[in-house]
Amino acid sequence: MNLLEDYYRYIELNLARRKGMDKPIFLIASLTLAIMFVMAYYLATTGWMSSVGDIFNTTVNNYQPEPGGSGG
């Protein structure tokens, strides 16, 4: 979490140089993007997406159409 604090401090130092009312907007946007990337990386590395894919694969593979339907 030290890296995250350095990142926040870097953003704050950059925003302190700016003058005007747009400072909080940039701060909120950058923090939101950082949190989104962290969550996407967490979901991609914990195997959550692959387990969802396995669920879809098993439902598709186990699908048995009812007899008497059209086609097939």
PDB file of C-alpha atoms in Angstrom:
ATOM      1  CA  MET A   1       0.000   0.000   0.000  1.00  0.00           C
ATOM      2  CA  ASN A   2       3.049   2.280   0.149  1.00  0.00           C
ATOM      3  CA  LEU A   3       3.007   2.484  -3.640  1.00  0.00           C
ATOM      4  CA  LEU A   4      -0.634   3.590  -3.533  1.00  0.00           C
ATOM      5  CA  GLU A   5       0.146   6.335  -1.026  1.00  0.00           C
ATOM      6  CA  ASP A   6       2.995   7.571  -3.222  1.00  0.00           C
ATOM      7  CA  TYR A   7       0.601   7.584  -6.171  1.00  0.00           C
ATOM      8  CA  TYR A   8      -1.952   9.643  -4.231  1.00  0.00           C
ATOM      9  CA  ARG A   9       0.779  12.048  -3.091  1.00  0.00           C
ATOM     10  CA  TYR A  10       1.981  12.399  -6.687  1.00  0.00           C
ATOM     11  CA  ILE A  11      -1.572  13.257  -7.809  1.00  0.00           C
ATOM     12  CA  GLU A  12      -1.961  15.766  -4.986  1.00  0.00           C
ATOM     13  CA  LEU A  13       1.342  17.456  -5.825  1.00  0.00           C
ATOM     14  CA  ASN A  14       0.376  17.710  -9.473  1.00  0.00           C
ATOM     15  CA  LEU A  15      -3.030  19.131  -8.559  1.00  0.00           C
ATOM     16  CA  ALA A  16      -1.504  21.608  -6.106  1.00  0.00           C
ATOM     17  CA  ARG A  17       0.349  23.227  -9.004  1.00  0.00           C
ATOM     18  CA  ARG A  18      -2.909  23.790 -10.861  1.00  0.00           C
ATOM     19  CA  LYS A  19      -5.072  26.780 -10.098  1.00  0.00           C
ATOM     20  CA  GLY A  20      -8.806  26.716 -10.533  1.00  0.00           C
ATOM     21  CA  MET A  21     -11.905  24.752  -9.644  1.00  0.00           C
ATOM     22  CA  ASP A  22     -11.083  21.595 -11.608  1.00  0.00           C
ATOM     23  CA  LYS A  23      -8.850  20.042  -8.948  1.00  0.00           C
ATOM     24  CA  PRO A  24     -11.370  17.719  -7.226  1.00  0.00           C
ATOM     25  CA  ILE A  25     -12.697  16.477 -10.563  1.00  0.00           C
ATOM     26  CA  PHE A  26      -9.254  15.303 -11.657  1.00  0.00           C
ATOM     27  CA  LEU A  27      -8.599  13.759  -8.251  1.00  0.00           C
ATOM     28  CA  ILE A  28     -11.869  11.809  -8.260  1.00  0.00           C
ATOM     29  CA  ALA A  29     -11.412  10.697 -11.881  1.00  0.00           C
ATOM     30  CA  SER A  30      -7.853   9.475 -11.356  1.00  0.00           C
ATOM     31  CA  LEU A  31      -8.716   7.629  -8.152  1.00  0.00           C
ATOM     32  CA  THR A  32     -11.739   6.010  -9.815  1.00  0.00           C
ATOM     33  CA  LEU A  33      -9.636   4.838 -12.750  1.00  0.00           C
ATOM     34  CA  ALA A  34      -6.992   3.449 -10.392  1.00  0.00           C
ATOM     35  CA  ILE A  35      -9.608   1.532  -8.381  1.00  0.00           C
ATOM     36  CA  MET A  36     -11.200   0.180 -11.569  1.00  0.00           C
ATOM     37  CA  PHE A  37      -7.856  -1.105 -12.855  1.00  0.00           C
ATOM     38  CA  VAL A  38      -7.047  -2.704  -9.491  1.00  0.00           C
ATOM     39  CA  MET A  39     -10.439  -4.455  -9.384  1.00  0.00           C
ATOM     40  CA  ALA A  40     -10.123  -5.659 -12.979  1.00  0.00           C
ATOM     41  CA  TYR A  41      -6.643  -7.034 -12.255  1.00  0.00           C
ATOM     42  CA  TYR A  42      -7.919  -8.742  -9.092  1.00  0.00           C
ATOM     43  CA  LEU A  43     -10.830 -10.377 -10.924  1.00  0.00           C
ATOM     44  CA  ALA A  44      -8.592 -11.467 -13.800  1.00  0.00           C
ATOM     45  CA  THR A  45      -5.954 -13.034 -11.544  1.00  0.00           C
ATOM     46  CA  THR A  46      -8.189 -14.766  -8.979  1.00  0.00           C
ATOM     47  CA  GLY A  47      -9.772 -16.995 -11.625  1.00  0.00           C
ATOM     48  CA  TRP A  48     -13.242 -15.536 -11.153  1.00  0.00           C
ATOM     49  CA  MET A  49     -13.713 -15.082 -14.895  1.00  0.00           C
ATOM     50  CA  SER A  50     -12.545 -18.604 -15.722  1.00  0.00           C
ATOM     51  CA  SER A  51     -14.971 -20.134 -13.213  1.00  0.00           C
ATOM     52  CA  VAL A  52     -17.828 -18.192 -14.827  1.00  0.00           C
ATOM     53  CA  GLY A  53     -16.658 -19.519 -18.200  1.00  0.00           C
ATOM     54  CA  ASP A  54     -16.622 -23.066 -16.821  1.00  0.00           C
ATOM     55  CA  ILE A  55     -20.221 -22.668 -15.620  1.00  0.00           C
ATOM     56  CA  PHE A  56     -21.301 -21.538 -19.080  1.00  0.00           C
ATOM     57  CA  ASN A  57     -19.377 -24.388 -20.720  1.00  0.00           C
ATOM     58  CA  THR A  58     -20.971 -27.050 -18.523  1.00  0.00           C
ATOM     59  CA  THR A  59     -24.474 -25.700 -19.101  1.00  0.00           C
ATOM     60  CA  VAL A  60     -23.913 -25.650 -22.857  1.00  0.00           C
ATOM     61  CA  ASN A  61     -22.368 -29.124 -22.904  1.00  0.00           C
ATOM     62  CA  ASN A  62     -25.077 -30.660 -20.707  1.00  0.00           C
ATOM     63  CA  TYR A  63     -27.924 -29.171 -22.725  1.00  0.00           C
ATOM     64  CA  GLN A  64     -30.293 -31.890 -23.923  1.00  0.00           C
ATOM     65  CA  PRO A  65     -33.126 -30.668 -26.158  1.00  0.00           C
ATOM     66  CA  GLU A  66     -36.533 -32.092 -25.411  1.00  0.00           C
ATOM     67  CA  PRO A  67     -37.698 -34.805 -27.812  1.00  0.00           C
ATOM     68  CA  GLY A  68     -40.338 -33.872 -30.357  1.00  0.00           C
ATOM     69  CA  GLY A  69     -38.953 -30.433 -31.048  1.00  0.00           C
ATOM     70  CA  SER A  70     -38.373 -29.076 -34.515  1.00  0.00           C
ATOM     71  CA  GLY A  71     -34.996 -29.429 -36.176  1.00  0.00           C
ATOM     72  CA  GLY A  72     -32.164 -31.725 -35.203  1.00  0.00           C
TER      73      GLY A  72
END
